[in-house]
mmCIF file of C-alpha atoms in Angstrom:
data_model
loop_
_atom_site.group_PDB
_atom_site.id
_atom_site.type_symbol
_atom_site.label_atom_id
_atom_site.label_comp_id
_atom_site.label_asym_id
_atom_site.label_seq_id
_atom_site.Cartn_x
_atom_site.Cartn_y
_atom_site.Cartn_z
ATOM 1 C CA MET T 17 -38.956 -25.690 16.787
ATOM 2 C CA ARG T 18 -35.366 -26.470 17.807
ATOM 3 C CA ARG T 19 -34.204 -23.171 16.266
ATOM 4 C CA THR T 20 -36.952 -21.337 18.156
ATOM 5 C CA ALA T 21 -35.846 -22.870 21.448
ATOM 6 C CA THR T 22 -32.221 -21.944 20.739
ATOM 7 C CA PHE T 23 -33.196 -18.334 20.026
ATOM 8 C CA CYS T 24 -35.162 -18.116 23.282
ATOM 9 C CA LEU T 25 -32.230 -19.553 25.263
ATOM 10 C CA ILE T 26 -29.740 -17.073 23.813
ATOM 11 C CA THR T 27 -32.131 -14.182 24.486
ATOM 12 C CA LEU T 28 -32.602 -15.234 28.104
ATOM 13 C CA MET T 29 -28.823 -15.446 28.563
ATOM 14 C CA LEU T 30 -28.519 -11.861 27.301
ATOM 15 C CA PHE T 31 -31.079 -10.411 29.740
ATOM 16 C CA PRO T 32 -28.462 -8.544 31.837
ATOM 17 C CA GLY T 33 -26.977 -6.869 28.759
ATOM 18 C CA PHE T 34 -30.365 -5.820 27.453
ATOM 19 C CA ALA T 35 -31.496 -4.500 30.807
ATOM 20 C CA ALA T 36 -28.369 -2.407 31.249
ATOM 21 C CA ARG T 37 -28.825 -0.529 28.004
ATOM 22 C CA ALA T 38 -32.534 -0.354 27.150
ATOM 23 C CA GLN T 39 -36.138 -1.035 28.003
ATOM 24 C CA PHE T 40 -36.847 -4.717 27.582
ATOM 25 C CA GLN T 41 -40.008 -6.726 28.190
ATOM 26 C CA LEU T 42 -40.731 -10.416 27.881
ATOM 27 C CA SER T 43 -44.419 -11.338 27.849
ATOM 28 C CA GLY T 44 -46.457 -14.401 27.021
ATOM 29 C CA GLU T 45 -49.890 -15.518 25.959
ATOM 30 C CA PHE T 46 -51.652 -18.817 26.508
ATOM 31 C CA ARG T 47 -55.106 -19.085 24.912
ATOM 32 C CA PRO T 48 -56.912 -22.451 24.732
ATOM 33 C CA ARG T 49 -60.421 -22.368 23.244
ATOM 34 C CA THR T 50 -63.052 -25.109 23.261
ATOM 35 C CA GLU T 51 -65.681 -25.019 20.497
ATOM 36 C CA TYR T 52 -68.888 -26.875 19.705
ATOM 37 C CA ARG T 53 -69.901 -26.365 16.059
ATOM 38 C CA HIS T 54 -73.239 -27.418 14.581
ATOM 39 C CA GLY T 55 -73.825 -25.111 11.636
ATOM 40 C CA PHE T 56 -70.853 -22.780 12.047
ATOM 41 C CA ALA T 57 -69.939 -20.924 8.802
ATOM 42 C CA SER T 58 -72.445 -22.992 6.799
ATOM 43 C CA LEU T 59 -75.762 -24.740 7.368
ATOM 44 C CA MET T 60 -75.739 -28.311 8.631
ATOM 45 C CA SER T 61 -77.093 -31.094 6.458
ATOM 46 C CA PRO T 62 -79.349 -33.840 7.874
ATOM 47 C CA GLY T 63 -77.321 -36.685 9.329
ATOM 48 C CA GLU T 64 -74.148 -34.657 9.897
ATOM 49 C CA ASP T 65 -72.596 -34.762 13.354
ATOM 50 C CA ALA T 66 -71.484 -31.749 15.341
ATOM 51 C CA ALA T 67 -67.800 -30.833 15.604
ATOM 52 C CA PHE T 68 -66.077 -30.522 18.988
ATOM 53 C CA PHE T 69 -62.414 -29.613 19.517
ATOM 54 C CA ILE T 70 -59.921 -27.586 21.533
ATOM 55 C CA SER T 71 -57.482 -25.234 19.802
ATOM 56 C CA GLN T 72 -54.650 -23.371 21.460
ATOM 57 C CA ARG T 73 -52.480 -20.333 20.802
ATOM 58 C CA SER T 74 -49.226 -19.868 22.710
ATOM 59 C CA ARG T 75 -46.991 -16.849 22.262
ATOM 60 C CA LEU T 76 -43.704 -15.559 23.591
ATOM 61 C CA ASN T 77 -43.178 -11.847 22.903
ATOM 62 C CA PHE T 78 -39.896 -9.909 23.086
ATOM 63 C CA SER T 79 -39.983 -6.100 23.133
ATOM 64 C CA TRP T 80 -36.821 -3.971 23.158
ATOM 65 C CA GLN T 81 -36.488 -0.177 22.999
ATOM 66 C CA ASN T 82 -33.437 2.025 23.044
ATOM 67 C CA ALA T 83 -34.015 5.306 21.183
ATOM 68 C CA PRO T 84 -33.841 5.728 18.263
ATOM 69 C CA LEU T 85 -34.269 1.942 17.799
ATOM 70 C CA SER T 86 -37.021 -0.478 18.799
ATOM 71 C CA PHE T 87 -37.472 -4.159 18.099
ATOM 72 C CA TYR T 88 -40.319 -6.638 18.513
ATOM 73 C CA PHE T 89 -40.358 -10.399 18.086
ATOM 74 C CA SER T 90 -43.348 -12.712 18.631
ATOM 75 C CA LEU T 91 -43.017 -16.491 18.538
ATOM 76 C CA GLN T 92 -46.287 -18.328 18.047
ATOM 77 C CA ASP T 93 -47.503 -21.910 18.274
ATOM 78 C CA VAL T 94 -51.027 -22.720 17.080
ATOM 79 C CA ARG T 95 -52.449 -26.229 17.287
ATOM 80 C CA VAL T 96 -55.534 -28.337 17.875
ATOM 81 C CA TRP T 97 -55.175 -30.651 20.840
ATOM 82 C CA GLY T 98 -54.324 -34.085 19.470
ATOM 83 C CA GLU T 99 -53.293 -33.122 15.937
ATOM 84 C CA VAL T 100 -49.639 -33.917 16.689
ATOM 85 C CA PRO T 101 -48.629 -37.454 17.801
ATOM 86 C CA GLN T 102 -47.481 -37.806 21.406
ATOM 87 C CA LEU T 103 -44.125 -39.287 20.390
ATOM 88 C CA ASN T 104 -43.424 -36.479 17.963
ATOM 89 C CA ARG T 105 -40.012 -35.322 16.761
ATOM 90 C CA SER T 106 -41.112 -32.151 14.955
ATOM 91 C CA ASP T 107 -44.168 -30.339 13.643
ATOM 92 C CA VAL T 108 -45.106 -27.273 11.609
ATOM 93 C CA ASN T 109 -47.353 -25.548 14.158
ATOM 94 C CA SER T 110 -44.762 -23.025 15.347
ATOM 95 C CA SER T 111 -43.968 -19.828 13.482
ATOM 96 C CA VAL T 112 -42.827 -16.228 13.760
ATOM 97 C CA HIS T 113 -45.937 -14.082 14.022
ATOM 98 C CA GLU T 114 -44.132 -10.734 14.196
ATOM 99 C CA ALA T 115 -40.523 -9.714 13.688
ATOM 100 C CA TRP T 116 -39.863 -6.048 13.041
ATOM 101 C CA GLY T 117 -37.419 -3.285 13.722
ATOM 102 C CA GLU T 118 -38.249 0.415 13.890
ATOM 103 C CA LEU T 119 -35.929 3.369 13.421
ATOM 104 C CA ALA T 120 -36.876 6.896 14.486
ATOM 105 C CA LEU T 121 -36.273 9.528 11.823
ATOM 106 C CA GLY T 122 -36.098 12.658 13.880
ATOM 107 C CA GLU T 123 -38.648 13.557 16.535
ATOM 108 C CA VAL T 124 -41.900 13.002 14.639
ATOM 109 C CA SER T 125 -41.228 10.247 12.091
ATOM 110 C CA SER T 126 -40.121 6.627 12.014
ATOM 111 C CA ILE T 127 -39.919 3.662 9.680
ATOM 112 C CA ARG T 128 -40.824 0.104 10.693
ATOM 113 C CA LEU T 129 -39.642 -2.838 8.587
ATOM 114 C CA GLY T 130 -40.545 -6.527 8.815
ATOM 115 C CA ARG T 131 -43.415 -8.801 9.747
ATOM 116 C CA GLN T 132 -46.035 -6.854 11.683
ATOM 117 C CA GLN T 133 -49.730 -6.460 12.376
ATOM 118 C CA LEU T 134 -51.703 -3.708 10.657
ATOM 119 C CA VAL T 135 -54.641 -2.445 12.741
ATOM 120 C CA TYR T 136 -56.423 0.717 11.621
ATOM 121 C CA ASP T 137 -59.660 2.390 12.727
ATOM 122 C CA ASN T 138 -62.330 -0.239 13.456
ATOM 123 C CA SER T 139 -60.319 -2.968 11.642
ATOM 124 C CA ARG T 140 -62.837 -3.226 8.798
ATOM 125 C CA ILE T 141 -60.252 -2.940 6.005
ATOM 126 C CA LEU T 142 -56.986 -3.536 7.883
ATOM 127 C CA GLY T 143 -57.062 -5.596 11.086
ATOM 128 C CA ASN T 144 -55.125 -8.315 12.896
ATOM 129 C CA VAL T 145 -57.963 -10.928 12.947
ATOM 130 C CA ASP T 146 -57.110 -11.647 16.569
ATOM 131 C CA TRP T 147 -60.058 -14.023 17.019
ATOM 132 C CA ALA T 148 -58.333 -16.501 14.695
ATOM 133 C CA GLN T 149 -55.747 -18.356 16.728
ATOM 134 C CA GLN T 150 -53.070 -17.701 14.072
ATOM 135 C CA ALA T 151 -54.091 -14.024 13.577
ATOM 136 C CA ARG T 152 -52.786 -11.977 10.637
ATOM 137 C CA SER T 153 -49.493 -10.194 10.033
ATOM 138 C CA HIS T 154 -47.841 -8.613 6.985
ATOM 139 C CA ASP T 155 -44.314 -8.391 5.610
ATOM 140 C CA ILE T 156 -44.232 -4.671 4.955
ATOM 141 C CA ALA T 157 -42.357 -1.385 5.231
ATOM 142 C CA LEU T 158 -44.337 1.205 7.202
ATOM 143 C CA PHE T 159 -43.509 4.907 7.373
ATOM 144 C CA LYS T 160 -45.140 6.841 10.232
ATOM 145 C CA THR T 161 -45.199 10.539 11.004
ATOM 146 C CA THR T 162 -47.143 12.937 13.182
ATOM 147 C CA MET T 163 -48.431 16.225 11.773
ATOM 148 C CA GLY T 164 -48.925 18.647 14.590
ATOM 149 C CA GLU T 165 -50.525 17.575 17.840
ATOM 150 C CA ASN T 166 -53.657 15.960 16.416
ATOM 151 C CA SER T 167 -52.832 14.354 13.053
ATOM 152 C CA ARG T 168 -50.941 11.283 11.862
ATOM 153 C CA LEU T 169 -49.924 9.898 8.485
ATOM 154 C CA HIS T 170 -48.906 6.291 7.771
ATOM 155 C CA ALA T 171 -47.717 4.929 4.425
ATOM 156 C CA GLY T 172 -47.135 1.216 3.780
ATOM 157 C CA LEU T 173 -45.376 -0.628 0.969
ATOM 158 C CA ALA T 174 -44.912 -4.369 0.388
ATOM 159 C CA PHE T 175 -43.757 -6.642 -2.409
ATOM 160 C CA ASN T 176 -44.145 -10.391 -1.874
ATOM 161 C CA GLN T 177 -42.353 -13.397 -3.355
ATOM 162 C CA ASP T 178 -42.716 -17.058 -2.355
ATOM 163 C CA ARG T 179 -38.927 -17.679 -2.584
ATOM 164 C CA GLU T 180 -35.642 -16.243 -3.787
ATOM 165 C CA ARG T 181 -35.578 -16.336 -7.598
ATOM 166 C CA LEU T 182 -33.149 -16.052 -10.480
ATOM 167 C CA THR T 183 -35.786 -14.979 -13.012
ATOM 168 C CA SER T 184 -39.332 -13.546 -13.021
ATOM 169 C CA THR T 185 -41.464 -12.380 -10.086
ATOM 170 C CA PHE T 186 -44.392 -14.781 -10.508
ATOM 171 C CA TYR T 187 -46.112 -15.188 -7.120
ATOM 172 C CA ILE T 188 -48.034 -18.379 -6.332
ATOM 173 C CA LEU T 189 -49.340 -17.837 -2.780
ATOM 174 C CA PRO T 190 -52.926 -16.583 -2.179
ATOM 175 C CA ASN T 191 -51.811 -13.227 -0.774
ATOM 176 C CA TYR T 192 -51.449 -9.870 -2.395
ATOM 177 C CA LYS T 193 -48.306 -9.675 -4.500
ATOM 178 C CA THR T 194 -47.842 -6.003 -3.770
ATOM 179 C CA ILE T 195 -49.651 -3.399 -1.715
ATOM 180 C CA GLN T 196 -49.352 0.335 -1.121
ATOM 181 C CA PHE T 197 -51.533 2.316 1.247
ATOM 182 C CA VAL T 198 -51.745 5.767 2.786
ATOM 183 C CA TRP T 199 -53.735 6.370 5.987
ATOM 184 C CA PHE T 200 -54.351 9.832 7.412
ATOM 185 C CA ASN T 201 -55.983 10.434 10.783
ATOM 186 C CA THR T 202 -56.933 13.655 12.520
ATOM 187 C CA GLN T 203 -58.727 14.414 15.765
ATOM 188 C CA ARG T 204 -60.575 17.618 16.534
ATOM 189 C CA GLU T 205 -62.349 17.818 19.897
ATOM 190 C CA ASN T 206 -65.064 15.107 19.667
ATOM 191 C CA LEU T 207 -64.425 14.231 16.010
ATOM 192 C CA ASN T 208 -62.052 11.490 14.837
ATOM 193 C CA LEU T 209 -61.616 11.232 11.051
ATOM 194 C CA SER T 210 -59.517 8.815 8.991
ATOM 195 C CA LEU T 211 -58.915 8.703 5.247
ATOM 196 C CA LEU T 212 -57.561 5.605 3.483
ATOM 197 C CA PHE T 213 -56.232 4.849 0.030
ATOM 198 C CA LEU T 214 -55.106 1.260 -0.628
ATOM 199 C CA ASN T 215 -53.716 -0.114 -3.897
ATOM 200 C CA ASN T 216 -53.882 -3.923 -3.914
ATOM 201 C CA GLY T 217 -51.997 -5.968 -6.520
ATOM 202 C CA VAL T 218 -52.559 -9.720 -7.068
ATOM 203 C CA GLN T 219 -50.988 -12.132 -9.551
ATOM 204 C CA PHE T 220 -53.343 -12.786 -12.474
ATOM 205 C CA SER T 221 -51.126 -14.552 -14.986
ATOM 206 C CA THR T 222 -47.452 -15.290 -15.495
ATOM 207 C CA GLN T 223 -47.077 -11.927 -17.181
ATOM 208 C CA ARG T 224 -49.551 -9.706 -15.381
ATOM 209 C CA THR T 225 -50.426 -8.304 -11.975
ATOM 210 C CA VAL T 226 -53.878 -6.735 -11.624
ATOM 211 C CA PHE T 227 -54.667 -3.898 -9.222
ATOM 212 C CA SER T 228 -57.707 -2.736 -7.291
ATOM 213 C CA GLN T 229 -58.072 0.521 -5.381
ATOM 214 C CA THR T 230 -59.982 0.977 -2.130
ATOM 215 C CA THR T 231 -60.642 4.587 -1.168
ATOM 216 C CA GLY T 232 -62.743 5.890 1.685
ATOM 217 C CA ALA T 233 -63.186 7.351 5.132
ATOM 218 C CA PHE T 234 -64.040 6.342 8.690
ATOM 219 C CA ALA T 235 -65.287 8.804 11.296
ATOM 220 C CA THR T 236 -66.538 8.883 14.860
ATOM 221 C CA LEU T 237 -68.312 11.729 16.642
ATOM 222 C CA ASN T 238 -69.041 11.772 20.358
ATOM 223 C CA THR T 239 -72.056 13.826 21.404
ATOM 224 C CA GLU T 240 -73.958 14.148 24.652
ATOM 225 C CA ALA T 241 -76.762 11.939 23.318
ATOM 226 C CA ALA T 242 -74.779 9.197 21.557
ATOM 227 C CA ASN T 243 -71.485 8.105 20.083
ATOM 228 C CA LEU T 244 -71.794 8.091 16.294
ATOM 229 C CA ALA T 245 -69.648 6.196 13.772
ATOM 230 C CA GLY T 246 -69.755 5.927 10.003
ATOM 231 C CA SER T 247 -67.652 4.762 7.095
ATOM 232 C CA PHE T 248 -67.788 4.662 3.311
ATOM 233 C CA TYR T 249 -65.419 2.999 0.839
ATOM 234 C CA LEU T 250 -65.275 2.617 -2.934
ATOM 235 C CA GLN T 251 -63.481 -0.193 -4.777
ATOM 236 C CA THR T 252 -62.363 0.245 -8.374
ATOM 237 C CA GLY T 253 -59.775 -1.236 -10.730
ATOM 238 C CA ARG T 254 -59.598 -4.997 -11.417
ATOM 239 C CA ASP T 255 -60.373 -8.052 -9.288
ATOM 240 C CA ALA T 256 -58.249 -11.215 -9.095
ATOM 241 C CA SER T 257 -60.041 -12.595 -12.196
ATOM 242 C CA ASN T 258 -59.219 -9.432 -14.138
ATOM 243 C CA ARG T 259 -62.832 -8.281 -14.169
ATOM 244 C CA LYS T 260 -63.618 -4.597 -13.861
ATOM 245 C CA LEU T 261 -64.392 -3.774 -10.239
ATOM 246 C CA ASN T 262 -67.063 -1.287 -9.203
ATOM 247 C CA ALA T 263 -68.139 -1.872 -5.596
ATOM 248 C CA TRP T 264 -68.904 0.094 -2.442
ATOM 249 C CA TYR T 265 -69.388 -0.178 1.312
ATOM 250 C CA LEU T 266 -71.491 1.908 3.699
ATOM 251 C CA ALA T 267 -71.869 1.587 7.469
ATOM 252 C CA ALA T 268 -73.210 3.682 10.326
ATOM 253 C CA SER T 269 -73.962 3.170 14.005
ATOM 254 C CA ALA T 270 -75.141 5.058 17.074
ATOM 255 C CA THR T 271 -74.218 3.932 20.578
ATOM 256 C CA ARG T 272 -76.154 5.311 23.531
ATOM 257 C CA PRO T 273 -74.590 4.969 27.004
ATOM 258 C CA PHE T 274 -77.328 4.939 29.642
ATOM 259 C CA ASN T 275 -74.833 4.893 32.508
ATOM 260 C CA GLN T 276 -71.297 3.680 33.181
ATOM 261 C CA ASN T 277 -72.392 0.038 33.017
ATOM 262 C CA LEU T 278 -75.077 -0.144 30.333
ATOM 263 C CA SER T 279 -75.157 0.859 26.659
ATOM 264 C CA ALA T 280 -77.053 0.017 23.476
ATOM 265 C CA ALA T 281 -76.108 0.380 19.825
ATOM 266 C CA LEU T 282 -78.105 0.434 16.599
ATOM 267 C CA GLY T 283 -76.365 0.197 13.250
ATOM 268 C CA PHE T 284 -76.153 -1.236 9.765
ATOM 269 C CA GLU T 285 -73.668 -2.331 7.124
ATOM 270 C CA ILE T 286 -74.155 -2.585 3.364
ATOM 271 C CA LEU T 287 -71.582 -4.395 1.243
ATOM 272 C CA SER T 288 -72.494 -4.167 -2.436
ATOM 273 C CA GLY T 289 -72.853 -7.407 -4.381
ATOM 274 C CA ASN T 290 -73.669 -9.026 -7.685
ATOM 275 C CA HIS T 291 -76.953 -10.482 -8.803
ATOM 276 C CA LEU T 292 -76.714 -14.237 -8.349
ATOM 277 C CA GLU T 293 -76.669 -14.955 -12.088
ATOM 278 C CA ASP T 294 -73.641 -12.631 -12.415
ATOM 279 C CA VAL T 295 -71.542 -14.160 -9.612
ATOM 280 C CA PHE T 296 -69.596 -16.383 -12.010
ATOM 281 C CA SER T 297 -69.615 -13.968 -14.916
ATOM 282 C CA PRO T 298 -66.587 -14.183 -17.238
ATOM 283 C CA ALA T 299 -63.838 -11.652 -17.840
ATOM 284 C CA GLY T 300 -65.050 -8.521 -19.559
ATOM 285 C CA THR T 301 -67.979 -8.047 -17.172
ATOM 286 C CA THR T 302 -68.126 -5.948 -14.010
ATOM 287 C CA ASN T 303 -67.753 -7.320 -10.498
ATOM 288 C CA ARG T 304 -69.930 -5.276 -8.105
ATOM 289 C CA ALA T 305 -69.105 -7.217 -4.928
ATOM 290 C CA PHE T 306 -67.201 -5.335 -2.231
ATOM 291 C CA THR T 307 -64.374 -7.218 -0.504
ATOM 292 C CA PRO T 308 -63.263 -6.078 2.987
ATOM 293 C CA LEU T 309 -59.726 -7.163 2.088
ATOM 294 C CA TYR T 310 -57.581 -7.610 5.218
ATOM 295 C CA GLY T 311 -60.017 -6.672 7.965
ATOM 296 C CA THR T 312 -61.120 -8.496 11.096
ATOM 297 C CA ASN T 313 -64.338 -9.796 9.555
ATOM 298 C CA HIS T 314 -65.323 -11.995 12.514
ATOM 299 C CA ALA T 315 -66.172 -8.875 14.511
ATOM 300 C CA PHE T 316 -68.834 -7.595 12.118
ATOM 301 C CA ASN T 317 -71.462 -9.732 10.353
ATOM 302 C CA GLY T 318 -72.240 -12.277 13.039
ATOM 303 C CA HIS T 319 -69.852 -14.414 15.056
ATOM 304 C CA MET T 320 -70.842 -17.591 13.214
ATOM 305 C CA ASP T 321 -68.764 -16.420 10.234
ATOM 306 C CA TYR T 322 -71.290 -16.998 7.454
ATOM 307 C CA PHE T 323 -70.072 -13.922 5.608
ATOM 308 C CA TYR T 324 -66.623 -12.738 4.472
ATOM 309 C CA VAL T 325 -64.589 -15.111 6.634
ATOM 310 C CA GLY T 326 -63.215 -17.315 3.879
ATOM 311 C CA SER T 327 -66.558 -17.328 2.070
ATOM 312 C CA HIS T 328 -69.191 -15.097 0.425
ATOM 313 C CA LEU T 329 -66.537 -13.213 -1.543
ATOM 314 C CA ASN T 330 -67.583 -11.897 -4.983
ATOM 315 C CA SER T 331 -71.120 -13.038 -4.166
ATOM 316 C CA VAL T 332 -74.456 -11.262 -3.662
ATOM 317 C CA GLY T 333 -73.197 -8.810 -1.043
ATOM 318 C CA LEU T 334 -74.870 -8.177 2.274
ATOM 319 C CA ILE T 335 -77.226 -5.805 4.070
ATOM 320 C CA ASN T 336 -76.896 -6.192 7.839
ATOM 321 C CA PRO T 337 -78.897 -4.051 10.280
ATOM 322 C CA TYR T 338 -78.132 -4.957 13.898
ATOM 323 C CA LEU T 339 -78.986 -4.129 17.511
ATOM 324 C CA GLN T 340 -76.499 -4.557 20.335
ATOM 325 C CA ALA T 341 -76.702 -4.240 24.115
ATOM 326 C CA SER T 342 -73.717 -4.321 26.488
ATOM 327 C CA CYS T 343 -73.467 -4.409 30.258
ATOM 328 C CA THR T 344 -70.614 -4.506 32.769
ATOM 329 C CA ARG T 345 -70.907 -5.402 36.425
ATOM 330 C CA ASP T 346 -67.934 -5.778 38.742
ATOM 331 C CA ARG T 347 -65.554 -8.100 36.893
ATOM 332 C CA TRP T 348 -68.214 -9.348 34.463
ATOM 333 C CA SER T 349 -69.092 -8.080 30.988
ATOM 334 C CA TYR T 350 -72.096 -9.163 28.899
ATOM 335 C CA THR T 351 -73.018 -8.453 25.278
ATOM 336 C CA GLY T 352 -75.906 -9.518 23.066
ATOM 337 C CA VAL T 353 -76.236 -8.775 19.348
ATOM 338 C CA LEU T 354 -79.172 -9.337 17.003
ATOM 339 C CA HIS T 355 -78.249 -9.451 13.284
ATOM 340 C CA LEU T 356 -80.641 -9.400 10.334
ATOM 341 C CA PHE T 357 -79.141 -10.519 7.003
ATOM 342 C CA PHE T 358 -80.308 -9.627 3.493
ATOM 343 C CA SER T 359 -78.615 -10.031 0.132
ATOM 344 C CA HIS T 360 -77.764 -6.849 -1.735
ATOM 345 C CA GLY T 361 -77.890 -8.486 -5.150
ATOM 346 C CA GLN T 362 -80.973 -10.203 -6.516
ATOM 347 C CA ILE T 363 -81.523 -13.958 -6.173
ATOM 348 C CA PRO T 364 -84.061 -15.197 -8.774
ATOM 349 C CA ASP T 365 -87.321 -16.571 -7.357
ATOM 350 C CA HIS T 366 -86.198 -15.988 -3.775
ATOM 351 C CA SER T 367 -86.528 -13.284 -1.133
ATOM 352 C CA SER T 368 -83.490 -11.192 -0.260
ATOM 353 C CA TYR T 369 -83.891 -12.183 3.429
ATOM 354 C CA LEU T 370 -81.122 -14.617 4.398
ATOM 355 C CA GLY T 371 -81.637 -15.118 8.110
ATOM 356 C CA THR T 372 -81.301 -13.860 11.658
ATOM 357 C CA GLU T 373 -78.394 -14.505 13.995
ATOM 358 C CA ILE T 374 -78.233 -14.033 17.751
ATOM 359 C CA ASP T 375 -74.815 -13.685 19.396
ATOM 360 C CA LEU T 376 -74.476 -13.841 23.178
ATOM 361 C CA PHE T 377 -71.079 -13.597 24.846
ATOM 362 C CA ALA T 378 -69.611 -12.734 28.221
ATOM 363 C CA GLY T 379 -66.296 -12.341 29.970
ATOM 364 C CA PHE T 380 -64.962 -12.550 33.510
ATOM 365 C CA THR T 381 -61.727 -10.861 34.570
ATOM 366 C CA ILE T 382 -59.906 -13.136 36.995
ATOM 367 C CA ASN T 383 -57.036 -10.673 37.412
ATOM 368 C CA PRO T 384 -55.281 -8.139 35.135
ATOM 369 C CA GLN T 385 -53.436 -10.955 33.349
ATOM 370 C CA ALA T 386 -56.174 -13.586 33.153
ATOM 371 C CA THR T 387 -59.716 -13.621 31.735
ATOM 372 C CA VAL T 388 -62.242 -16.244 30.734
ATOM 373 C CA ARG T 389 -64.685 -15.651 27.884
ATOM 374 C CA PHE T 390 -67.558 -17.693 26.538
ATOM 375 C CA GLY T 391 -70.385 -17.339 24.067
ATOM 376 C CA TYR T 392 -73.322 -18.876 22.245
ATOM 377 C CA SER T 393 -74.651 -18.066 18.754
ATOM 378 C CA HIS T 394 -77.716 -19.292 16.875
ATOM 379 C CA MET T 395 -78.571 -18.908 13.189
ATOM 380 C CA PHE T 396 -82.216 -18.845 12.055
ATOM 381 C CA ALA T 397 -81.780 -19.274 8.309
ATOM 382 C CA SER T 398 -84.224 -18.731 5.452
ATOM 383 C CA GLN T 399 -84.763 -20.729 2.279
ATOM 384 C CA THR T 400 -82.610 -18.191 0.457
ATOM 385 C CA MET T 401 -79.704 -19.032 2.767
ATOM 386 C CA GLU T 402 -80.032 -22.648 1.651
ATOM 387 C CA VAL T 403 -79.537 -21.497 -1.944
ATOM 388 C CA LEU T 404 -76.264 -19.777 -1.007
ATOM 389 C CA LYS T 405 -74.923 -22.155 1.647
ATOM 390 C CA ASP T 406 -76.535 -25.539 0.900
ATOM 391 C CA GLY T 407 -77.385 -27.522 4.028
ATOM 392 C CA SER T 408 -80.753 -27.314 5.768
ATOM 393 C CA ARG T 409 -82.390 -24.488 7.656
ATOM 394 C CA GLY T 410 -84.467 -27.143 9.409
ATOM 395 C CA GLU T 411 -81.404 -28.316 11.302
ATOM 396 C CA THR T 412 -80.336 -26.617 14.529
ATOM 397 C CA ASN T 413 -77.514 -24.312 13.456
ATOM 398 C CA ASN T 414 -75.640 -23.101 16.506
ATOM 399 C CA TRP T 415 -72.200 -22.632 18.020
ATOM 400 C CA ALA T 416 -70.820 -22.448 21.555
ATOM 401 C CA TRP T 417 -67.331 -21.707 22.864
ATOM 402 C CA ILE T 418 -65.314 -20.996 25.992
ATOM 403 C CA MET T 419 -61.800 -19.524 26.056
ATOM 404 C CA LEU T 420 -59.194 -18.862 28.735
ATOM 405 C CA VAL T 421 -56.755 -16.005 28.057
ATOM 406 C CA LEU T 422 -53.553 -15.705 30.105
ATOM 407 C CA ARG T 423 -51.215 -12.809 29.261
ATOM 408 C CA PRO T 424 -48.462 -12.676 31.879
ATOM 409 C CA ILE T 425 -45.623 -10.140 31.963
ATOM 410 C CA LEU T 426 -42.642 -12.441 32.520
ATOM 411 C CA PHE T 427 -39.848 -9.890 32.760
ATOM 412 C CA THR T 428 -39.353 -6.137 32.521
ATOM 413 C CA GLY T 429 -36.072 -4.272 32.668
ATOM 414 C CA PRO T 430 -34.195 -2.279 33.586
#
């Protein structure tokens, strides 16, 4: 933390020099969130007490641009109130969330190198997981180019190591070891279409890296009656256990705006899965469970994070039809979502119905740099959910939260 403070001090001292030569902005974020958890992510067991805590994200962001160069640096501190002693000399809660430089290569292309967020399409495969206080960023090289007025192409490449080495490239952290992706996007009148190919390599043994391939498309179409969206992805290759991978994902939705303040959406997601008896199948068998890789999973299959947020991977998959209604009024916004959950794979002697979740959340804009958000979610689980998650469906499984978000612009120059 001392090094972070020193860096900030030097940067502040250099403000006049920066301002004289380039566009510079210093911004911040302060985001405390209070949560009550009683069955969040997994069913409660009889006799267990609810969790209650306050977490906080604080950021200081530096943005600098002077063509053909641009630079971005984001310092981040994430903590739970009380986890660090009051008389504390140091802690490990502070980090660099983003640190990248970008160089323009002519008028239509550029290359960005360093730690950065990857956010594409609806964030289902690549997203920044902004709900999590720490969020997600990648150490990657990203090439970007425009193709005419309406098309873009991005290509990313990364190779990870946990430290500088003298021999071997064995990687011990639970990230990808290497990744390559190509994303193409084009817009034609009311149609927006994206194509993605992603090659994901993870360490399997001291001598071998295994690779999976995710290939698919995401599209939106705006019509007079409704705004339509759909996506389809295939996963092939090998999973982290070196099993053959053959999985798929399908989603579609239709959003109908009734007026400027009211809309409703109907949609579904299907993530393929294994039959329960095949979940822990050995090498040599086929894994049919789709993994949404590095997406913002919290935004999709219920806010209580029962699925694909650190759990439910390589499991029975998921079928999730949902209904959503949204309303805005003055500085208020309201949203309610009803999720139905079914397993895609078979669960012996049990129904495929897992449960129903209701998510209610709202926001109030205090001013352009300050908002308050809050929500309540309730899970109505089935007996089949107990098989997958343990705990008891007879317990009240719910979650409530309130969050203040302050994002001030501290300085802009010249």
